[in-house]
Coordinates of C-alpha atoms (C1' of nucleotides) in Angstrom, one line a residue:
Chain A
X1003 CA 14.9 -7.0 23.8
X1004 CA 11.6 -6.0 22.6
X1005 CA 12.7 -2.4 23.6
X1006 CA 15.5 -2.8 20.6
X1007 CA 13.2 -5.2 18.6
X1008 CA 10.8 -1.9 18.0
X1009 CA 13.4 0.4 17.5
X1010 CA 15.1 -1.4 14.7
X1011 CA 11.1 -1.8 12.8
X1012 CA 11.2 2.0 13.3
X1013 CA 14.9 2.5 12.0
X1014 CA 13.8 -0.3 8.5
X1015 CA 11.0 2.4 8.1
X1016 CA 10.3 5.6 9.4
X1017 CA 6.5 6.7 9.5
X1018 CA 5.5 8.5 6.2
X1019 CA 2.1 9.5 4.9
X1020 CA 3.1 7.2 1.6
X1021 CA 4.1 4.1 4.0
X1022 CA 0.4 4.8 5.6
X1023 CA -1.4 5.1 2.5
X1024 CA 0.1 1.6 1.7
X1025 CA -1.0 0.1 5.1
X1026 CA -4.3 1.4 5.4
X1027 CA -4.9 0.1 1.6
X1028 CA -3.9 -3.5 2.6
X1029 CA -6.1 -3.3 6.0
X1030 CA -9.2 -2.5 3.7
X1031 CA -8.5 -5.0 1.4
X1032 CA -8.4 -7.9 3.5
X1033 CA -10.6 -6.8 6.1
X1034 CA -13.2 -4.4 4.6
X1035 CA -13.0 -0.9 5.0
X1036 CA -16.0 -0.5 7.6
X1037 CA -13.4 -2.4 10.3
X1038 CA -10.1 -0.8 9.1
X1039 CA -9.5 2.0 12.4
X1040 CA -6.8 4.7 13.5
X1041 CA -6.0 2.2 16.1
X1042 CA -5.7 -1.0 14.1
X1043 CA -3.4 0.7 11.6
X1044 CA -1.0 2.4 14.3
X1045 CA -0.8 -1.7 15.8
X1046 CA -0.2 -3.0 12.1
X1047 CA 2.7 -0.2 11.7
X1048 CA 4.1 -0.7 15.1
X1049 CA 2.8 2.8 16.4
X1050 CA 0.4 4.3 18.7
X1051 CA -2.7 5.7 16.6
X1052 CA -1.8 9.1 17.6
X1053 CA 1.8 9.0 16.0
X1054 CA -0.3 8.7 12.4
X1055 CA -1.7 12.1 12.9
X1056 CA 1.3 13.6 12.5
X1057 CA 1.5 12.6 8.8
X1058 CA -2.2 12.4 8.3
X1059 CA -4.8 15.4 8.9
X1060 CA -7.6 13.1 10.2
X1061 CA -9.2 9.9 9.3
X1062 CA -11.0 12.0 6.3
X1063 CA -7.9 13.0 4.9
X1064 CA -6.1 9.2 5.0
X1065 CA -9.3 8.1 3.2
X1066 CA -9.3 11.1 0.2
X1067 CA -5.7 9.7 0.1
X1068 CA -6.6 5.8 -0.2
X1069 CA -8.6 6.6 -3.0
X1070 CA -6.1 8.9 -4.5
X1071 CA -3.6 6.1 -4.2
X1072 CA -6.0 3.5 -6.2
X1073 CA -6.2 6.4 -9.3
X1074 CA -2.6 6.0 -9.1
X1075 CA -2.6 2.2 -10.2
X1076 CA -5.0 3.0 -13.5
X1077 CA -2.8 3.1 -16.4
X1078 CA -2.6 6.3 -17.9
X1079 CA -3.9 6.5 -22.2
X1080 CA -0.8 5.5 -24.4
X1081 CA 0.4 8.1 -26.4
X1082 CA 1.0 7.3 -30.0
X1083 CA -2.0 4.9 -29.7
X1084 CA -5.8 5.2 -31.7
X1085 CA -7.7 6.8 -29.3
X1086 CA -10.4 4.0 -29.5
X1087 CA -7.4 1.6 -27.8
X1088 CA -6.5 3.5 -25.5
X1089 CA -10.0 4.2 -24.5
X1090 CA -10.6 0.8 -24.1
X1091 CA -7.3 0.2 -22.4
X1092 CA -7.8 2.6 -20.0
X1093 CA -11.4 1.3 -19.4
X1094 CA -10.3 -1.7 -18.8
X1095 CA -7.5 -0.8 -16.4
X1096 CA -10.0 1.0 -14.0
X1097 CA -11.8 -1.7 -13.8
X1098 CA -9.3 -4.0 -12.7
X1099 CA -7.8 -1.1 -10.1
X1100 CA -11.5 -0.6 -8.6
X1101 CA -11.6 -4.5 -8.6
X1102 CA -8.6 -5.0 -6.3
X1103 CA -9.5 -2.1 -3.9
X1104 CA -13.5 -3.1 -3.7
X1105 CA -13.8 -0.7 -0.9
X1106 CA -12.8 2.2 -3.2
X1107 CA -15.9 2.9 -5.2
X1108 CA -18.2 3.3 -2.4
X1109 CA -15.8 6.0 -1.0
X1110 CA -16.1 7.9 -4.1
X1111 CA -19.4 9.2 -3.4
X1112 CA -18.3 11.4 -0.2
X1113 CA -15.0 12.2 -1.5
X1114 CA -15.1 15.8 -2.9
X1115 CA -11.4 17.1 -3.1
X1116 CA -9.9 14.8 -5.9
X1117 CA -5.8 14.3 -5.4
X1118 CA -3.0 14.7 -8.0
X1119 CA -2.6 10.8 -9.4
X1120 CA -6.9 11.7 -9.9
X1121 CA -6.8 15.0 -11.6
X1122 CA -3.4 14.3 -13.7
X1123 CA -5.5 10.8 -14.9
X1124 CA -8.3 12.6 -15.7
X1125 CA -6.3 15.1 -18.0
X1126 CA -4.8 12.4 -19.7
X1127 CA -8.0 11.2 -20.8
X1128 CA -9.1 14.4 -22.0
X1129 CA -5.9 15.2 -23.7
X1130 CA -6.1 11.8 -25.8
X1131 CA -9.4 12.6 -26.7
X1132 CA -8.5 16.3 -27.4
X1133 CA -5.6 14.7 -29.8
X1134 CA -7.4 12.8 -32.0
X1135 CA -9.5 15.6 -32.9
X1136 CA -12.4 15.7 -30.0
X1137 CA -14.3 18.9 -29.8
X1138 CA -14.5 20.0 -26.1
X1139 CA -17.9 19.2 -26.6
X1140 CA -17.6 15.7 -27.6
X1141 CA -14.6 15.2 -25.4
X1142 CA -16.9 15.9 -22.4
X1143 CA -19.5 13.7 -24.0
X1144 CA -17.3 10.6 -24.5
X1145 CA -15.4 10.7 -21.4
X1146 CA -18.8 11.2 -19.4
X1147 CA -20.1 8.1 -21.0
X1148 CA -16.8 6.1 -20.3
X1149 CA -16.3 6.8 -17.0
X1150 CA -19.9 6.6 -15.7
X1151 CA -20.0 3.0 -17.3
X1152 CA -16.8 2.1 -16.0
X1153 CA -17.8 2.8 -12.3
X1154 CA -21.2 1.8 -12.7
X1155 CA -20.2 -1.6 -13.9
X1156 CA -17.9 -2.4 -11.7
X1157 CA -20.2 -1.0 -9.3
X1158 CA -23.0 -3.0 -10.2
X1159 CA -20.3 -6.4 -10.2
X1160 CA -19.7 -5.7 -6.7
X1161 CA -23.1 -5.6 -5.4
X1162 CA -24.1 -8.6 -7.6
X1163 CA -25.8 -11.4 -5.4
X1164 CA -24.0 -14.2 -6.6
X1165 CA -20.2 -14.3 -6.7
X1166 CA -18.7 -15.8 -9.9
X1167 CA -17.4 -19.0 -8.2
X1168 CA -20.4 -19.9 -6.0
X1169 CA -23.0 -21.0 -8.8
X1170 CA -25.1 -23.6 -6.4
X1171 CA -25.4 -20.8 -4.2
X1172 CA -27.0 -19.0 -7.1
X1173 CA -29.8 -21.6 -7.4
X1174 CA -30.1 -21.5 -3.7
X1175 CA -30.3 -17.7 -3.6
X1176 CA -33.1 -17.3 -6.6
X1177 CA -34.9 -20.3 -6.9
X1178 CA -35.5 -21.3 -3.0
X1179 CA -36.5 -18.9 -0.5
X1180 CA -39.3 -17.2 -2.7
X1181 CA -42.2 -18.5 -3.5
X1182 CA -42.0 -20.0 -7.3
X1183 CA -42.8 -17.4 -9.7
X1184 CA -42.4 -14.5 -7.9
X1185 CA -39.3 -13.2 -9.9
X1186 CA -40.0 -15.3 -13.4
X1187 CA -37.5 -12.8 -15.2
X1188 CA -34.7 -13.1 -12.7
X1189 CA -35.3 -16.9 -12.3
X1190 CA -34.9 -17.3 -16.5
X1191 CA -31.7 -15.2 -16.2
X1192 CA -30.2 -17.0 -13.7
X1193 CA -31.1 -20.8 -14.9
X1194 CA -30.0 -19.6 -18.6
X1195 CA -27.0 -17.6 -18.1
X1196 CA -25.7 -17.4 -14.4
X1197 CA -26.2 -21.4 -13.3
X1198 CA -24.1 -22.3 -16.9
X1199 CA -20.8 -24.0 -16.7
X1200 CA -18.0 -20.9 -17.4
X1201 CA -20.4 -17.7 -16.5
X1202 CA -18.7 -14.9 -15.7
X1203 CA -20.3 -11.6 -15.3
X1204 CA -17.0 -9.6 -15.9
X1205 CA -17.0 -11.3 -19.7
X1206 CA -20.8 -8.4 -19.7
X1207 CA -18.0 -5.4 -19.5
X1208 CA -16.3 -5.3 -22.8
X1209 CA -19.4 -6.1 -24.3
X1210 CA -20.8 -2.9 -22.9
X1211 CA -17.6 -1.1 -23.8
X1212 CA -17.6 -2.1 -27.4
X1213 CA -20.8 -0.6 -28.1
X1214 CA -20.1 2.7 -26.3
X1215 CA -17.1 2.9 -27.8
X1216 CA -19.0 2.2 -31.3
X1217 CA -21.4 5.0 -30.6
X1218 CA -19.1 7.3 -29.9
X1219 CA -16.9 6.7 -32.7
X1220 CA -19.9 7.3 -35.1
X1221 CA -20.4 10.6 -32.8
X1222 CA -16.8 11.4 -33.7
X1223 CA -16.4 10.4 -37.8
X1224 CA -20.1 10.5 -39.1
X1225 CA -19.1 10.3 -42.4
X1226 CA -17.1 6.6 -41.8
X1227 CA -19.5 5.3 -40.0
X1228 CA -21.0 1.8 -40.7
X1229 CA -17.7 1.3 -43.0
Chain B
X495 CA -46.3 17.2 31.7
X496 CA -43.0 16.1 29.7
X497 CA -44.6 12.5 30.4
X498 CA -47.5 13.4 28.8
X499 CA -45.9 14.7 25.8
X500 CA -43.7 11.9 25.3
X501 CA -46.9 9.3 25.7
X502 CA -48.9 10.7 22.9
X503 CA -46.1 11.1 20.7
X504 CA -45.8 7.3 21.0
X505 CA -49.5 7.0 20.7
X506 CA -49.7 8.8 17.2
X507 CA -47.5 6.6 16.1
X508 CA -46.0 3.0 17.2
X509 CA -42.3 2.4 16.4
X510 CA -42.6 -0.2 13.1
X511 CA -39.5 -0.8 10.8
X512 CA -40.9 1.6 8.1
X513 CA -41.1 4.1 10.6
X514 CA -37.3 3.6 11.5
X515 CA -36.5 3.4 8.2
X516 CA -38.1 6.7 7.0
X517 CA -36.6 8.6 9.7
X518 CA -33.2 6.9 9.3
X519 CA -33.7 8.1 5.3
X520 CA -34.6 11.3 6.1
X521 CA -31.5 12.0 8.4
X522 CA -29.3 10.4 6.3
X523 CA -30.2 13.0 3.7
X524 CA -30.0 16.2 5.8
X525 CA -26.7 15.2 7.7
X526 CA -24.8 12.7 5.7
X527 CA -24.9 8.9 6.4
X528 CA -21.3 9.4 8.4
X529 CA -23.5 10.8 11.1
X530 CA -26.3 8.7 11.1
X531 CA -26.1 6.7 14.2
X532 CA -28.3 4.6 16.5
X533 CA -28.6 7.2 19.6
X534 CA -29.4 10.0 16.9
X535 CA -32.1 8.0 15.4
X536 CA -33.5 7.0 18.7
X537 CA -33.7 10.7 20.0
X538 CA -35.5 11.5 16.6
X539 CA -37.9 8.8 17.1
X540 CA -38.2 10.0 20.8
X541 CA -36.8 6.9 21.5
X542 CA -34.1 5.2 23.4
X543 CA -31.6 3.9 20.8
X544 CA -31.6 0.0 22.3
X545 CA -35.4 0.0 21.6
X546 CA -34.7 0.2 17.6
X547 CA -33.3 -3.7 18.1
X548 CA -36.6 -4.5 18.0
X549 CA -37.3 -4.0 14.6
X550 CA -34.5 -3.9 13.3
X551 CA -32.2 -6.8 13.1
X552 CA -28.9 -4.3 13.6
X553 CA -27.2 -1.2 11.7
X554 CA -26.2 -3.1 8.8
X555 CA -30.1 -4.7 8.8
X556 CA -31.3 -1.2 8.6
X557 CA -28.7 0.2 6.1
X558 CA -29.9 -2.6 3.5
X559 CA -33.0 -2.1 4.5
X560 CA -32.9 2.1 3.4
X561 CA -31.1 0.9 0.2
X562 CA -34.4 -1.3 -0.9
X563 CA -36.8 1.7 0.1
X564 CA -34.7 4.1 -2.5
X565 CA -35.0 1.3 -5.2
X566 CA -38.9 0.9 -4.3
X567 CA -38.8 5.3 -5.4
X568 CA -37.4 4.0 -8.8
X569 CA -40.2 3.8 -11.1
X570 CA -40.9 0.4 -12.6
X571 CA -40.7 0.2 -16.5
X572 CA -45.0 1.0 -17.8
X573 CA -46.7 -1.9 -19.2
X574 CA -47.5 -1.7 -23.1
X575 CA -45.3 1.0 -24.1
X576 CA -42.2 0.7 -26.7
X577 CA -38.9 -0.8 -24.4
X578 CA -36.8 1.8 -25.5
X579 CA -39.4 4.6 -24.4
X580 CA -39.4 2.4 -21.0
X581 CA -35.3 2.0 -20.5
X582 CA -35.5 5.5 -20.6
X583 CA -38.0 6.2 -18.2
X584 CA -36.4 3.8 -16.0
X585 CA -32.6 5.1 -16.3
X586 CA -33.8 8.7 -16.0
X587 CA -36.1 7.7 -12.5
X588 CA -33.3 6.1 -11.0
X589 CA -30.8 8.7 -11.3
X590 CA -33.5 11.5 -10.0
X591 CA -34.1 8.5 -6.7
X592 CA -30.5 8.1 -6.1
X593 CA -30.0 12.4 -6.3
X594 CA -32.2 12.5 -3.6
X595 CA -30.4 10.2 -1.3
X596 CA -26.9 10.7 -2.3
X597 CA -25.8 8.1 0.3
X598 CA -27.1 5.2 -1.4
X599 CA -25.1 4.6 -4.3
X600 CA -21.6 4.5 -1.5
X601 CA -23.9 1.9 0.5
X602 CA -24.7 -0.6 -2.8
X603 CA -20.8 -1.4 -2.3
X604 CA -20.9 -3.3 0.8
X605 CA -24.8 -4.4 0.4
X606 CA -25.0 -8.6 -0.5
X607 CA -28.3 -8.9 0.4
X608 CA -31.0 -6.9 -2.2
X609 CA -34.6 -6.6 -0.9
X610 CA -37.8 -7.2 -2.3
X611 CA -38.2 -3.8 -3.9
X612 CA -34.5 -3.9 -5.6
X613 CA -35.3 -7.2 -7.0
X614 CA -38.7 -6.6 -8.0
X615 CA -37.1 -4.2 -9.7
X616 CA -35.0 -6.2 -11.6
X617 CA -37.8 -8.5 -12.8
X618 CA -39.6 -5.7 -13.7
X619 CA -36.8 -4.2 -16.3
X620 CA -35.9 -7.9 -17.6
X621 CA -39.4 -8.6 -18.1
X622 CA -39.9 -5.4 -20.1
X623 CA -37.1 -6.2 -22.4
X624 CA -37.6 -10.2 -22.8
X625 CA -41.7 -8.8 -23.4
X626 CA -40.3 -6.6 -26.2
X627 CA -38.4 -9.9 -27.7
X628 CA -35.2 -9.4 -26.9
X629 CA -33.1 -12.9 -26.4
X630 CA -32.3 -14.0 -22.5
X631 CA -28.3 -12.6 -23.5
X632 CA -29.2 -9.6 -25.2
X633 CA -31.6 -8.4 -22.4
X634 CA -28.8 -9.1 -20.2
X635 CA -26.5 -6.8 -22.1
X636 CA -29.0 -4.8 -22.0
X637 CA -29.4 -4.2 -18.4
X638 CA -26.1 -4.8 -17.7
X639 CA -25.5 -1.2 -19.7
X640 CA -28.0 0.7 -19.1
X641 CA -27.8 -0.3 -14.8
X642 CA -24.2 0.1 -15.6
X643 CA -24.1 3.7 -16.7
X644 CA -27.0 5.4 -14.8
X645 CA -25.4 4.6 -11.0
X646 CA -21.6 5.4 -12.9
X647 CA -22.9 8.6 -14.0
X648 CA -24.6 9.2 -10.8
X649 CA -21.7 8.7 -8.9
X650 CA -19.6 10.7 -11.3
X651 CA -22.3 13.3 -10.9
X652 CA -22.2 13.5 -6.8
X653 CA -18.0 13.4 -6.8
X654 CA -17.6 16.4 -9.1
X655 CA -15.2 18.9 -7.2
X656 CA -17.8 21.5 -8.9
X657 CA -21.5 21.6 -7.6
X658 CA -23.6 22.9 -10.4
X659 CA -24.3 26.3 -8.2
X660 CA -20.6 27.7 -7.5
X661 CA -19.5 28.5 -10.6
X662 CA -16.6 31.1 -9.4
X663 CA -15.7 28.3 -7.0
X664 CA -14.7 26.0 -10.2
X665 CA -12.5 28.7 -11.4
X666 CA -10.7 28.9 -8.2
X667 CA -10.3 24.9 -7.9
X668 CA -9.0 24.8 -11.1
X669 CA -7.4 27.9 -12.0
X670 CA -5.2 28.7 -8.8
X671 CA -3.7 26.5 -6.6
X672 CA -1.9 24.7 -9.5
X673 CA 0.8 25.8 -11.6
X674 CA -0.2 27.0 -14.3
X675 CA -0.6 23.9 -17.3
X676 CA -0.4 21.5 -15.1
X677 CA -3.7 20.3 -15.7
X678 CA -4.3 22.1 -19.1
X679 CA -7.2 19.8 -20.1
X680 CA -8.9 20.2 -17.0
X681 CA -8.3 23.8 -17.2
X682 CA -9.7 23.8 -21.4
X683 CA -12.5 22.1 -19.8
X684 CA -13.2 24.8 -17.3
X685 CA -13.3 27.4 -19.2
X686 CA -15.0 26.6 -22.5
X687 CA -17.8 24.5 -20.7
X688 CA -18.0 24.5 -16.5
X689 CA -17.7 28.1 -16.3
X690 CA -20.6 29.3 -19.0
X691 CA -23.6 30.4 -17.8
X692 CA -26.3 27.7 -17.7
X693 CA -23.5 24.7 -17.5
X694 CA -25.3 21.8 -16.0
X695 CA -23.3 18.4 -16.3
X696 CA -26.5 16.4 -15.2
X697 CA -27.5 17.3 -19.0
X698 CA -24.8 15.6 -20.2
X699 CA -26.7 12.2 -18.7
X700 CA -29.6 11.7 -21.6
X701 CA -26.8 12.5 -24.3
X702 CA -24.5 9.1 -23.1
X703 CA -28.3 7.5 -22.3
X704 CA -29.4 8.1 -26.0
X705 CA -26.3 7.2 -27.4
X706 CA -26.6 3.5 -25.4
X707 CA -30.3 3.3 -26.5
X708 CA -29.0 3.5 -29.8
X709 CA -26.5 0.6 -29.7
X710 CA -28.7 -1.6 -27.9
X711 CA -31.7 -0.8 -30.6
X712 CA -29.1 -1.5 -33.1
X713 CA -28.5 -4.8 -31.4
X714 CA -32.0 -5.8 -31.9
X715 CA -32.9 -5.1 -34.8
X716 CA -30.0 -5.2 -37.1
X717 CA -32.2 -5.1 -39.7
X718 CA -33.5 -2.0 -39.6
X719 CA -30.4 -0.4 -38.6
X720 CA -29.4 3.4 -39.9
X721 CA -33.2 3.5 -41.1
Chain C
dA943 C1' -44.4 -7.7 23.5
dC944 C1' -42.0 -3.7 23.8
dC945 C1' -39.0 -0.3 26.1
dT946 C1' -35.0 1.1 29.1
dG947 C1' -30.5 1.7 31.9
dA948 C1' -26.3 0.2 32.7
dA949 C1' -22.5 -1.8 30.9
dC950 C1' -18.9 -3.5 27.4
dA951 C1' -15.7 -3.0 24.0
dC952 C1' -14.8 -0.2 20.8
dC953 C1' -14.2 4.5 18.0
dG954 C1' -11.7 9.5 16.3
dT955 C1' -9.3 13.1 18.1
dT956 C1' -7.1 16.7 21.6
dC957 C1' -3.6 17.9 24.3
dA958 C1' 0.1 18.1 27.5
dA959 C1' 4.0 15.6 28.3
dG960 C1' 7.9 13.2 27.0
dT961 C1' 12.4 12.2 23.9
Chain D
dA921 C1' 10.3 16.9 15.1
dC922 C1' 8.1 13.0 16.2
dC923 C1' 5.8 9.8 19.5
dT924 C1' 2.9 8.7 23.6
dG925 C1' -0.6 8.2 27.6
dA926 C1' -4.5 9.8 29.4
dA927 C1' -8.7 11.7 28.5
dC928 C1' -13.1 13.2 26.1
dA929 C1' -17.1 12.5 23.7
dC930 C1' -18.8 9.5 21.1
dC931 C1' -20.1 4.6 18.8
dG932 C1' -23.0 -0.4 18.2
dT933 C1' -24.8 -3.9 20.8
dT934 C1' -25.9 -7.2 25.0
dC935 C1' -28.5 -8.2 28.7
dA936 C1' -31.2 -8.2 32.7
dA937 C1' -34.8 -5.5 34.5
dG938 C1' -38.9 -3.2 34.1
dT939 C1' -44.0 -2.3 32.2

DNA sequence: ACCTGAACACCGTTCAAGT
DNA sequence: ACCTGAACACCGTTCAAGT
């Protein structure tokens, strides 16, 4: 019974390098990707590890595709739109994507061959700005500035001490533990801003986009600027 | 005679955690963090791998622990000088520190725990700004930019398919293996920018930099805005 | 107090063998 | 064409044993 059990799971869904995108993304959600293994995947699809490898080069190769999958899910820029909304919007939108997948951003840095949903996202962006009237120049300038802020931030959010929803922790984290006055600066911040009812250090982004995005609006129309 | 060896190696120099963390740095930046394991270090160190345990709580111990040492390279903001002249010092240090150990910025991800040097850091940078008047929330937006954009650019910087050196190699990443147009913005880009002589995108940093500076200086003081 | 050897429970990946 | 079992060369970490 088991024997026809497992063959009907393999009949629902045959092994494909999409279906073990899919899986491998949920393992490193939940579980982190430091503990998400060949072996635990083929278990959580019903398959010996080795079977993966014939849809996957190597671990290397699932991993360039993980990341490839999470470009996927970042809108792409509007058409038809201002290019200052759909900037933002897009901003916004990799944020969230890098949000869900936390696991995604750190892979970045040893990931050197970009996929298809990354380079086509990356064209759209240029092409929006290329639209509205962006030198190459500028282009290069404002998406630079976007994108580095954009992963940065969210970066930065997921190395923060203090999650959003723990706020006595906070206290506990800054204010005990080292002796008093050792971090004045850190200890204002956090009894000012961080221990108040409501904080939220994702509410920092679009305050940070806002004035990039003003900067490089005066970059783009010097003569409206300050209208 | 091997005996002897070995006992004045260990003479000139007793295993302490800085000494495991130095070596653990400088192996990570020679041969990728992927490869940086326990037995390696241990045979660097001359060492057996179990004996690291006693200075080092475990990997993950020592992983945070090589994070703080690259934040302690960061150069803290000067005393007395202008805060924008200091931000920029700051943001310009800390992309040269995380350059050299390109592993890093992938490690902040998974690191909860920030030592002494990361958040001396941090009081350093808000004290510079609150010193220089700025309000407990504007220093925060402050920060929360400029931190924001130097490790996003870095990261941007160290994913580029294109290394600054192989400029013939962009043109064959780009160029061929698509169809032709399939990534004509990507390809604009190539061409009018990537593939001159003397392209360097880590120029393109101080240009997003300045144009933050400029916002957040705006910010401050409204009142001389434009001047 | 520090170092080690053996051991445990894992890894990624190969390869020949099955269907 | 796809899946598997055994095997190889690694991991991080523990623990009792040495000095």
């Amino acid at each position: 019974m088991a024997t026809i059990a497992r063959r009907e799971a393999k009949r629902r869904a045959a092994l494909t390098r999409e279906r073990i995108l899919r899986a491998a993304i949920s393992l490193a959600d939940r579980d982190g990707i430091e503990s998400l293994s060949m072996r635990k995947l083929g278990h959580k699809l019903g398959v010996e590890a080795m079977s993966l490898y014939n849809h996957v080069r190597n671990k290397v190769d699932m991993l360039d595709g993980m990341v490839d999958v999470v470009f996927g899910e970042i809108d792409l820029p509007a058409n038809g739109i201002d290019w200052r909304t759909a900037m933002r919007q897009r901003a916004i939108s990799a944020r969230q994507a890098l949000s869900r997948h936390p696991w995604a951003i750190g892979l970045m840095e040893s990931r050197a061959t970009p996929g298809p949903a990354t380079l086509r996202h990356h064209d759209a962006v240029l092409g929006s700005l290329r639209t509205a009237g962006f030198s190459v120049d500028l282009a290069a300038h404002a998406y630079s500035i976007l994108d580095g802020y954009t992963y940065g931030f969210t970066l930065t959010e997921l190395t923060l001490p203090f999650r959003n929803s723990e706020i006595a922790e906070v206290a506990g984290n800054i204010m005990e533990g080292f002796r008093p006055g050792d971090y004045p600066h850190l200890a204002e911040m956090a009894v000012d801003r961080a221990m108040k009812p409501g904080y939220n250090y994702g509410d920092e982004f679009e305050y940070g986009l806002d004035l990039i995005l003003d900067g490089i609006e005066r970059a783009h129309s010097p003569a409206r600027r300050m209208q």
